[in-house]
Coordinates of C-alpha atoms in Angstrom, one line a residue:
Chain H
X235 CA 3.9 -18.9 -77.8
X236 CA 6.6 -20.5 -75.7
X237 CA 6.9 -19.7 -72.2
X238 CA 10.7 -18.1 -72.6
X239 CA 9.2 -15.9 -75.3
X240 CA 5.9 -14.7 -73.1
X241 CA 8.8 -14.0 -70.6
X242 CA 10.4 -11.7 -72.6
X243 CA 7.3 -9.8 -73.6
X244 CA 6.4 -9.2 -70.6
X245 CA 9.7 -7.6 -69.3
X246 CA 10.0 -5.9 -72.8
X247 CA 6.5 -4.2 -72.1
X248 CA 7.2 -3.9 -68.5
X249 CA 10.5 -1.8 -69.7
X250 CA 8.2 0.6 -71.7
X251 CA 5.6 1.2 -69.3
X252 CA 8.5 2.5 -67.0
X253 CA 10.5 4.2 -69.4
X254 CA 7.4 6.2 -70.4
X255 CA 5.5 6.2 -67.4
X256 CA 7.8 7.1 -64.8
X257 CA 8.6 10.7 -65.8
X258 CA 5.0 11.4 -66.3
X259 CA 4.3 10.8 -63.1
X260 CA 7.1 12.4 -61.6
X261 CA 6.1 15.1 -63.7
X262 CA 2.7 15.3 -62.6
X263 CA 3.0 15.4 -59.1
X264 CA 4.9 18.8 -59.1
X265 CA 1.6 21.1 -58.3
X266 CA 0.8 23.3 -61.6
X267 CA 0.7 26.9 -60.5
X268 CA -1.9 28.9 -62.6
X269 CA -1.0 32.7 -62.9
X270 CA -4.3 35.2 -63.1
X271 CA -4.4 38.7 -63.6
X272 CA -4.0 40.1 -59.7
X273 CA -7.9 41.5 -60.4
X274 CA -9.2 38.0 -60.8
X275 CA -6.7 36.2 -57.7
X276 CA -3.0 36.6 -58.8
X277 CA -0.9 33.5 -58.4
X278 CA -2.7 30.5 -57.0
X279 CA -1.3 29.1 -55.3
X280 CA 0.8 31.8 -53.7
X281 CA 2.8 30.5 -51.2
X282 CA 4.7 27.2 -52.0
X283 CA 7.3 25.3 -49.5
X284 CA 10.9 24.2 -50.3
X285 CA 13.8 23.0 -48.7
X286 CA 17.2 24.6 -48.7
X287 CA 19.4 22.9 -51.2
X288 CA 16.9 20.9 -52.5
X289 CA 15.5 21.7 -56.8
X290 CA 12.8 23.1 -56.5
X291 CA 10.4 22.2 -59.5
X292 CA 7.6 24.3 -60.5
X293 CA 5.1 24.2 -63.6
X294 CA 3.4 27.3 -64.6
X295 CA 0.5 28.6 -66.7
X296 CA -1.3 31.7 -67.1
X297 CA -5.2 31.4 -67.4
X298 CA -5.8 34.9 -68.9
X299 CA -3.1 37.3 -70.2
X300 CA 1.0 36.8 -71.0
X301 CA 2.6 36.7 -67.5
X302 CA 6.2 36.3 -66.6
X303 CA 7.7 34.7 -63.3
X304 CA 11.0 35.6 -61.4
X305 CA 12.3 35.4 -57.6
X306 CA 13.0 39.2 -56.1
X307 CA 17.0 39.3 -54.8
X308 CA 18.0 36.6 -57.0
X309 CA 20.0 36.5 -59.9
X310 CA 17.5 34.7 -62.5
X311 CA 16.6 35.3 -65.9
X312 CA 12.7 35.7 -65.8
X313 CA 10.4 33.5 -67.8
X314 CA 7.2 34.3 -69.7
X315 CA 4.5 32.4 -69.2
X316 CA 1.6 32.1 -71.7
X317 CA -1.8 31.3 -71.8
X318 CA -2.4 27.7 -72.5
X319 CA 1.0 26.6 -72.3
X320 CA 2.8 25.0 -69.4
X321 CA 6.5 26.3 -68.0
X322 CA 8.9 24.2 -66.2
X323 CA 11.3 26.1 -63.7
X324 CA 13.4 25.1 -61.4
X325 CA 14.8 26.5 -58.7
X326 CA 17.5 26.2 -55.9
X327 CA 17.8 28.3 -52.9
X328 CA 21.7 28.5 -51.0
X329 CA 19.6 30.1 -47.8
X330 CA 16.7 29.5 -46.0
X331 CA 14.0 32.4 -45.5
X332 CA 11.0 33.7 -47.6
X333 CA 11.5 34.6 -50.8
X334 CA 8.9 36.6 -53.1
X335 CA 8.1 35.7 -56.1
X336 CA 6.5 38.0 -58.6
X337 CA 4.9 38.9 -62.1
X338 CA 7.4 40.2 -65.2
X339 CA 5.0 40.8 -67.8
X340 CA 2.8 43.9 -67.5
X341 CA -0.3 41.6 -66.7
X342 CA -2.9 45.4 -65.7
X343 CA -2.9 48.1 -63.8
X344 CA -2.5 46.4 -60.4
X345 CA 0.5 44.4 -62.1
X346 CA 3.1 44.8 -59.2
X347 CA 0.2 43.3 -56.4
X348 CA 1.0 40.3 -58.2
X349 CA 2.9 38.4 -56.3
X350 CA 3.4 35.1 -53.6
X351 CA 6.2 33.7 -51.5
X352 CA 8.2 30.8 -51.2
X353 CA 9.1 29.7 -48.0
X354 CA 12.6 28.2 -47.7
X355 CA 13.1 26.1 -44.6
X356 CA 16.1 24.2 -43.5
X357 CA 19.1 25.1 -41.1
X358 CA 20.6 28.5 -41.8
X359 CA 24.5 27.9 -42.5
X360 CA 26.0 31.0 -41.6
X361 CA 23.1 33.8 -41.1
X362 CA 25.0 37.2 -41.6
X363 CA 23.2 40.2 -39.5
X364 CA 21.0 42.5 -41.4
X365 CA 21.9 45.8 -41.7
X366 CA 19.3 48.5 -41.5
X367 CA 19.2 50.5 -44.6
X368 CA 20.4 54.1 -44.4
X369 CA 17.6 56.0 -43.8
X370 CA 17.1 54.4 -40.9
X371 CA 20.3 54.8 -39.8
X372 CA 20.0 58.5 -40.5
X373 CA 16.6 59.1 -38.8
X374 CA 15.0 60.1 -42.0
X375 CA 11.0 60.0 -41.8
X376 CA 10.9 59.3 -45.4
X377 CA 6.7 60.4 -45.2
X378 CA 7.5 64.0 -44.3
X379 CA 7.8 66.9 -47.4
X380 CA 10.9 67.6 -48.5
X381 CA 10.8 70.6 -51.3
X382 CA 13.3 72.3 -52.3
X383 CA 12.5 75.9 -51.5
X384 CA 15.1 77.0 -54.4
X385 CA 15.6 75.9 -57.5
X386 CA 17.8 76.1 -60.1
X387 CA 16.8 78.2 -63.2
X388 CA 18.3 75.8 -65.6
X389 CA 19.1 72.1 -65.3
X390 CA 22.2 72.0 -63.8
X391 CA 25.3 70.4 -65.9
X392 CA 28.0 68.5 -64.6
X393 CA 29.9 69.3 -67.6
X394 CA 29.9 72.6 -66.7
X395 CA 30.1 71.9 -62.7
X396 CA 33.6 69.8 -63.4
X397 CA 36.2 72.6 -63.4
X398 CA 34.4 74.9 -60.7
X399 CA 34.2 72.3 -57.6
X400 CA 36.3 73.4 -54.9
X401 CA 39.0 71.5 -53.1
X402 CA 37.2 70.0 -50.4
X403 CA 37.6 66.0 -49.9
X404 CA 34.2 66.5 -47.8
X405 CA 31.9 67.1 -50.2
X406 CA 33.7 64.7 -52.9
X407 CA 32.7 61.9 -50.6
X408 CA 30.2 58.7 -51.6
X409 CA 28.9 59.2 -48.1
X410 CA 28.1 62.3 -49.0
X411 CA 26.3 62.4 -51.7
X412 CA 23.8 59.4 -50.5
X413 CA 23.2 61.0 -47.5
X414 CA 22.7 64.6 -48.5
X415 CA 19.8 65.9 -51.0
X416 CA 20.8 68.3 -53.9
X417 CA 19.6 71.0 -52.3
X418 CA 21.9 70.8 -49.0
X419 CA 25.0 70.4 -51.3
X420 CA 23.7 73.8 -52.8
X421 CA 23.1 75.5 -49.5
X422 CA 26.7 74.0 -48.1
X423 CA 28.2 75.3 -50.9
X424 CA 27.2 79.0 -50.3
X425 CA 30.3 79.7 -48.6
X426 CA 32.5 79.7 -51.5
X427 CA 32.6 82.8 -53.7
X428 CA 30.6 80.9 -56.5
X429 CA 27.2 82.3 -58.4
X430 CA 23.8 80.3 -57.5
X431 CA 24.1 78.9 -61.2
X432 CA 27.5 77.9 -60.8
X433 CA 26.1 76.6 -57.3
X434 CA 24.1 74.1 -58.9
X435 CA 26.5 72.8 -61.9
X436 CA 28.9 72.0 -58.7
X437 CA 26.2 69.9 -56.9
X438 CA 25.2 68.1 -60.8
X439 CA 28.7 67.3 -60.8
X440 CA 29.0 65.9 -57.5
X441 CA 26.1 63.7 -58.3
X442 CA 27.7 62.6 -61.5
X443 CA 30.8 61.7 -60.1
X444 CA 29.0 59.5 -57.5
X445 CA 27.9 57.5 -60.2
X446 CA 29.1 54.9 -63.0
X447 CA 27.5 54.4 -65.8
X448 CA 27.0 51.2 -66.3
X449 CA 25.0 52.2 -63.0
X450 CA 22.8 54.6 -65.4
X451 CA 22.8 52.1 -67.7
X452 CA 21.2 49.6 -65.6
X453 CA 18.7 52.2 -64.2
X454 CA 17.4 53.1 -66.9
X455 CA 16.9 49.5 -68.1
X456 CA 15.2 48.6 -64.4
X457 CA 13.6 52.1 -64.6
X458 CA 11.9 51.2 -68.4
X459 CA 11.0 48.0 -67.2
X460 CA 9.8 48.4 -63.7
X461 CA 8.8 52.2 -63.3
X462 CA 7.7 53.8 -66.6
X463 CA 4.2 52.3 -66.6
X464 CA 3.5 54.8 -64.0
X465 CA 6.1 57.3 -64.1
X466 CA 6.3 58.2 -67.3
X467 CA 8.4 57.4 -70.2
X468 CA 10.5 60.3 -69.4
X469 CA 9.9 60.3 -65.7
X470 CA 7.0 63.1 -65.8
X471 CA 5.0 61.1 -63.4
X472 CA 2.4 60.7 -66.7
X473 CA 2.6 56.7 -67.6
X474 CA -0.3 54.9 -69.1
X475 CA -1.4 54.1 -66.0
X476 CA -1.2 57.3 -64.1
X477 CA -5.0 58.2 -65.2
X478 CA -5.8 54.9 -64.2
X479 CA -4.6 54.8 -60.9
X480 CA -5.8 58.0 -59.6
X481 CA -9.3 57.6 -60.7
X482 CA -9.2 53.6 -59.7
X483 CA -8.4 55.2 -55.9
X484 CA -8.9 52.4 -53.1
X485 CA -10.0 49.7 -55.5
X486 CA -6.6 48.7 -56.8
X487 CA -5.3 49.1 -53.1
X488 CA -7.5 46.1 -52.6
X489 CA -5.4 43.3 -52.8
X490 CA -3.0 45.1 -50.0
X491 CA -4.5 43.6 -46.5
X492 CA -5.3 46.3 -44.0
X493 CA -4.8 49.4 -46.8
X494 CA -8.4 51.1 -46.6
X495 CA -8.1 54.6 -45.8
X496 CA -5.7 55.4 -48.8
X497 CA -5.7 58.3 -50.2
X498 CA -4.4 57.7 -54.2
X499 CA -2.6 60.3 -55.8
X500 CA -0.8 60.3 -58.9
X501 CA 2.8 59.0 -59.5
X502 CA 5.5 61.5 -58.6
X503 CA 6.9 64.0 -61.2
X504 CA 11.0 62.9 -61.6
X505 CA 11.2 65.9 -63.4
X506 CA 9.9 68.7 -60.8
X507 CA 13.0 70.0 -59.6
X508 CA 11.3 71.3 -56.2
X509 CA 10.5 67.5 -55.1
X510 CA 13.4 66.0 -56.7
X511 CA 16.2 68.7 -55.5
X512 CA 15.2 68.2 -51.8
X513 CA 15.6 64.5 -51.7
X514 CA 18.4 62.3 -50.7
X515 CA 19.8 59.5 -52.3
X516 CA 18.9 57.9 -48.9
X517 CA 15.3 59.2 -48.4
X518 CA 14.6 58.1 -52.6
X519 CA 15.8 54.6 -51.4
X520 CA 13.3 54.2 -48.2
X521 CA 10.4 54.9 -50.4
X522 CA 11.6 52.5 -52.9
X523 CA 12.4 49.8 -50.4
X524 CA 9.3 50.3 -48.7
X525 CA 6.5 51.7 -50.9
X526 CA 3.1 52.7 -49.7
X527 CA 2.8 56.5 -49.0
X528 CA -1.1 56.0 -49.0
X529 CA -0.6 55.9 -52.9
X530 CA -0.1 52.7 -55.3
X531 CA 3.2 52.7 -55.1
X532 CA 4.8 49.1 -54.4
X533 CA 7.5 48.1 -52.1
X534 CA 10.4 46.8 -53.9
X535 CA 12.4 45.9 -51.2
X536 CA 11.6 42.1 -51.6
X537 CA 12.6 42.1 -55.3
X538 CA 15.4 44.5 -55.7
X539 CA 18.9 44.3 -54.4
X540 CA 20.4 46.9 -53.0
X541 CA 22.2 47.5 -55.7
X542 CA 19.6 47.9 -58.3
X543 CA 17.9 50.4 -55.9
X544 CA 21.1 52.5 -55.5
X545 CA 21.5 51.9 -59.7
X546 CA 17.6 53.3 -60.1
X547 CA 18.3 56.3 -57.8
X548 CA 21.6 57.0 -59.7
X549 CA 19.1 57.4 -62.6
X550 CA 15.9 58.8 -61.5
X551 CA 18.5 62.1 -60.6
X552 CA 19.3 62.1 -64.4
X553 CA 16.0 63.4 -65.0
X554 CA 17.4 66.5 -63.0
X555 CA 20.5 67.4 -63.8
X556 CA 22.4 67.8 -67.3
X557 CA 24.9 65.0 -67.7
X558 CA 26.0 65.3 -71.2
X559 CA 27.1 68.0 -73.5
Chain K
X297 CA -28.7 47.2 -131.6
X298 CA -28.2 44.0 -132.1
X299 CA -28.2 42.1 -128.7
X300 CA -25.2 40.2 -129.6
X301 CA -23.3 43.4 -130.3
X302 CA -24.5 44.9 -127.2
X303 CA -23.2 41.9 -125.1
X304 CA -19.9 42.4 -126.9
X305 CA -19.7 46.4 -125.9
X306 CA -21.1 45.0 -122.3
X307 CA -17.7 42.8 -122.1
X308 CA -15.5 44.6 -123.6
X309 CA -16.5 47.9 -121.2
X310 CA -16.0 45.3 -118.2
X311 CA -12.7 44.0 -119.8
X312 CA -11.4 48.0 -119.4
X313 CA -12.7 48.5 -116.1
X314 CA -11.7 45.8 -114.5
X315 CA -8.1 45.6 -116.3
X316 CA -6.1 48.4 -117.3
X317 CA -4.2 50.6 -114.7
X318 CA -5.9 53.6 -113.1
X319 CA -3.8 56.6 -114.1
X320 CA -3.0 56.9 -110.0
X321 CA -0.4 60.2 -109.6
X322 CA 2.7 58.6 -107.9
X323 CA 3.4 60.2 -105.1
X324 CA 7.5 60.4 -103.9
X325 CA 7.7 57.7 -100.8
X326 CA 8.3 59.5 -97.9
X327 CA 9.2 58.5 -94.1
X328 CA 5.8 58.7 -92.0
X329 CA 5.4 57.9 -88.1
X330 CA 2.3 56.8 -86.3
X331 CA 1.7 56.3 -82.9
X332 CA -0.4 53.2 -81.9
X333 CA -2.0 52.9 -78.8
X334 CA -3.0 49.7 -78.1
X335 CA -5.9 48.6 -75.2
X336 CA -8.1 45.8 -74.4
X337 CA -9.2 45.2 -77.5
X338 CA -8.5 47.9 -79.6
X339 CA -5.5 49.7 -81.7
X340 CA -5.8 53.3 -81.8
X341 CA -5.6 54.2 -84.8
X342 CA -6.6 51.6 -86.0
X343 CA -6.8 52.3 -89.6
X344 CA -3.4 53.6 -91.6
X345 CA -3.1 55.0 -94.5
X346 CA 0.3 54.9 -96.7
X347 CA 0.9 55.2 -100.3
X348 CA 3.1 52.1 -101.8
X349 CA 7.3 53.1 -100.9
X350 CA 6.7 55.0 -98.1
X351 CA 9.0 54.2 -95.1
X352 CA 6.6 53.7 -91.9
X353 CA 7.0 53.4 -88.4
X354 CA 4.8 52.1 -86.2
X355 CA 5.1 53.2 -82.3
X356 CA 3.1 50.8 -80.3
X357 CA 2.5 52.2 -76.8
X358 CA 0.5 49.7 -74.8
X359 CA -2.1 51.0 -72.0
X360 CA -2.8 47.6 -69.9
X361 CA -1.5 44.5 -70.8
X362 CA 1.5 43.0 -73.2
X363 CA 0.2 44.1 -76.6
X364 CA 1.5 42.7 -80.1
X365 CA 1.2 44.1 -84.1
X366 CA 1.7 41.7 -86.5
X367 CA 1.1 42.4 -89.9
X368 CA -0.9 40.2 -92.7
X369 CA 0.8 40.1 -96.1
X370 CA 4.1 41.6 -94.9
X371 CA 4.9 39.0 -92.0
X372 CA 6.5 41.1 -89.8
X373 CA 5.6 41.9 -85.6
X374 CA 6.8 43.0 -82.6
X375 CA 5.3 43.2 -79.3
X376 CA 5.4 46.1 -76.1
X377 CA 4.7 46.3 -72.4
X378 CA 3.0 49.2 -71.0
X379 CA 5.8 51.7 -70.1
X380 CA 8.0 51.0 -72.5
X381 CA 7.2 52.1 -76.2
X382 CA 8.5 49.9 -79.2
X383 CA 8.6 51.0 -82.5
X384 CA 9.0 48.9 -86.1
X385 CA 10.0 50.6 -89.2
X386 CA 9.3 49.0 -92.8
X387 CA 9.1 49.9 -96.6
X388 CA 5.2 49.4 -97.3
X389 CA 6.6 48.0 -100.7
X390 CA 3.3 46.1 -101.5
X391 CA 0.0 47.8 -102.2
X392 CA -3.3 46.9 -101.0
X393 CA -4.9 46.5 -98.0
X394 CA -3.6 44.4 -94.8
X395 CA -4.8 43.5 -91.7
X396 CA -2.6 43.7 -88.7
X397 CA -3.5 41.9 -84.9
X398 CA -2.6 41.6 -81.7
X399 CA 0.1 38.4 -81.3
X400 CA -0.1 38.2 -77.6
X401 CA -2.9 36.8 -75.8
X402 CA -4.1 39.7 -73.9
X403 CA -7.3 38.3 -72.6
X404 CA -10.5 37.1 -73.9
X405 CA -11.2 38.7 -77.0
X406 CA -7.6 38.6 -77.8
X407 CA -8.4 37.0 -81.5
X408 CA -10.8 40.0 -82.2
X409 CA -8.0 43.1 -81.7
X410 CA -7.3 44.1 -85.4
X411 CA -6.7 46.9 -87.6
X412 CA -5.7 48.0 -90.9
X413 CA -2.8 48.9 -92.9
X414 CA -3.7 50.2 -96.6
X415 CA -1.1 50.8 -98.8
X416 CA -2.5 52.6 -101.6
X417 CA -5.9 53.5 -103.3
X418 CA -7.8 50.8 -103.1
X419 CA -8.5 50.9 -106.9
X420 CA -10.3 47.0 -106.8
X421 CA -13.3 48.5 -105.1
X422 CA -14.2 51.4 -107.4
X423 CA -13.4 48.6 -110.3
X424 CA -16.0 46.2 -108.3
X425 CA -18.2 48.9 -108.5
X426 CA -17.6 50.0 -112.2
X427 CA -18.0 45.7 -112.7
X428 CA -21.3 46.2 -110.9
X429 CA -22.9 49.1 -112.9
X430 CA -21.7 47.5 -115.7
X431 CA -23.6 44.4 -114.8
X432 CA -27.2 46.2 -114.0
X433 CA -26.6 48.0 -117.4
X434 CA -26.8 44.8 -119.1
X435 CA -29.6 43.5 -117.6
X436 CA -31.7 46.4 -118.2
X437 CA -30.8 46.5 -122.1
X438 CA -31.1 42.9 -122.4
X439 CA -34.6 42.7 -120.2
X440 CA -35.4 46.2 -122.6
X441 CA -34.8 44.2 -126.1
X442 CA -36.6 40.8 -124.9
X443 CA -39.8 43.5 -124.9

């Protein structure tokens, strides 16, 4: 062998090596996260750094059941991750802050404790003030009862609600409605010369009206995916893991810090119009953002958007009131 | 007798048990709904029972993790998250008996969820057990004659 052709050999294997090599290694220095049900540790790790602007690359697996992995206020399609298989993900964030990540996949009864942040650092660009939701503009303590002390005798229609409401621009408006609970509508309209039936159609309709439905549309579909574990199917506070939760009491509070004196009870009934009837769009969405109640519900503040909160709301009142024929 | 007659009525009585169709009453297919529930590692039911034509649908409502059916034979599956039901409707349009299993890894014994769809009598075990008197019938007359 000539020296020219050892030359050439060596560059041609040289070329190889680094055509082969260099991915790999640039592929195995991105940290694997490993997803475990949130019984046996959750994410790990669960926090992970990135820089605004900058791909973020992550590699998943699960070590036990079929999880899933999305970021909460961000508009991503979620990905499943399996057992024994390894997802690539990247991600890019526009603004620095902490962001939660969380579990898609149904992974056990303490499902939604499954979670971990990423931290986003970097120079914010134009920070926008944070508004504070409305029920704490409106002084609501969202902790306090709130029953109905009427209710309706049957579910109130909007149908038949449409051609009785009365002229008044006040109660046709959005603030309205999100800041008044179906019961307050009733008693505000008992100045008109309406029946107590008709009463109620009127305030069905006013909730209808209030709402699109694509908004119902994509309540329900958050509702099936997120809620009906627990809720119910059909919102009767009896999902498959209502049983569960309220004999499990403390122990699946125990991946919550600082949660010991709970007191679990079982999900609330969406179709009990005495609960349901007294609440405000407003009051519905500070125990969504925030959770807790000394029960198992979560706080969804970190993964919905406002949006999807308002959509949910629009739909857990369906359970109420009649909005077809 | 003669044994080698006797052998002859032997295999010609297994011949008729083991061949010829069971006069089986066909029953009209009709449409029939079951609800599975599925948990760690268990379908509930998880035996069915349908008779060959019937139109069945399965309801799988899982009660702690991402559950799966797919069935053996007729190579169809789906798959459901607690809180939301799925359901699967097929023509059980071939008899016999078929397991179906779980097709998402939902934990360690995962590979050992099963259950059973039959479609129809399951006429091969009373002909396994015709086969099988039949057998210890020929022994004892053979056995008898070597005497």
């Amino acid at each position: 062998m000539n020296r020219s052709e050892l030359i050439s050999r060596i560059l041609v294997y040289a070329g190889v090596v680094l055509v082969i090599g260099a991915p790999l290694v640039f592929w195995a220095r991105t940290p694997l996260i490993h997803a475990r049900m949130p019984e046996y540790g959750g994410w790990s790790p669960n926090i992970i750094h990135a820089n605004v602007g900058e791909p973020l690359h992550l590699k998943l697996t699960s070590d036990d059941v079929v999880h899933g992995f999305a970021v909460g206020q961000m508009d991503m399609q979620s990905v499943d991750i399996l057992p024994g298989k390894v997802t690539d993900i990247t991600l890019k964030f526009d603004k620095p802050g902490i962001y939660t990540f969380y579990c898609t996949r149904w992974c056990g009864l303490n499902h939604w404790r499954m979670r971990g942040t990423i931290e986003v650092s970097g120079s914010p660009s134009d920070s926008e003030p944070a508004s504070p939701p409305l029920y704490v503009s409106l002084n609501l303590d969202i902790d306090a009862p709130h029953d109905a002390p009427v209710v309706p005798a049957q579910k109130p229609s909007a149908i038949r609600g449409q051609g009785l409401i009365p002229n008044s621009p006040f109660l046709q408006s959005f603030d309205y409605y999100r800041s008044n609970s179906p019961y307050q509508a009733f008693l505000d309209l008992s100045n008109t010369s309406l029946t107590e039936p008709q009463r109620w159609d009127v305030v069905a309709f006013i909730w209808r009206s209030n709402t699109l439905s694509e908004s119902l549309a994509n309540g329900k579909q958050l509702y099936a995916q997120n809620c009906a574990a627990c809720h119910g199917e059909n919102g009767a506070g009896d999902g498959v893991f209502a049983d569960d939760l309220t004999t499990a009491g403390e122990s699946s509070m125990q991946t919550m810090e600082g949660a010991m004196d709970m007191i679990m009870q079982s999900p609330v009934d969406f179709t009990d119009p005495q609960r349901m009837l007294g609440a405000s769009p407003a009051l519905l969405q500070g125990k969504i953002l925030r959770g807790g109640m000394g029960t198992g519900m979560p706080m969804w503040g970190s993964i919905f958007t406002e949006e999807q909160i308002w959509d949910l709301i629009a739909y857990i009142y369906s359970f109420q009131f009649e909005y077809q024929n | 007798m003669n044994p080698r007659f006797s052998l002859l009525l032997i295999l010609t009585a297994g011949l008729a048990v083991a061949f010829p169709p069971l006069p089986v009453p066909t029953v009209a297919p009709q449409a029939r709904t079951f609800q599975v529930d599925a948990g760690q590692f268990a379908y509930s039911p998880s035996k069915i029972f349908v008779n060959p034509g019937d139109t069945v649908t399965l309801e799988l409502v899982s009660t702690d993790v991402v559950h799966g059916i797919y069935i053996d034979g007729y190579d169809i599956s789906f798959e459901a998250d607690p809180g939301q039901t799925q359901t699967l409707t097929f023509i059980a349009d071939k008899p016999g008996s078929f397991r179906f299993r779980c097709n998402v890894t939902c934990g360690a014994m995962h590979p050992f969820m099963i259950g059973k769809l039959m479609v129809g009598t399951n006429d091969w075990l009373y002909r396994s057990v015709g086969l099988a008197a039949l057998a210890v019938l020929g022994v004892t007359i053979s056995r008898k004659q070597e005497v």
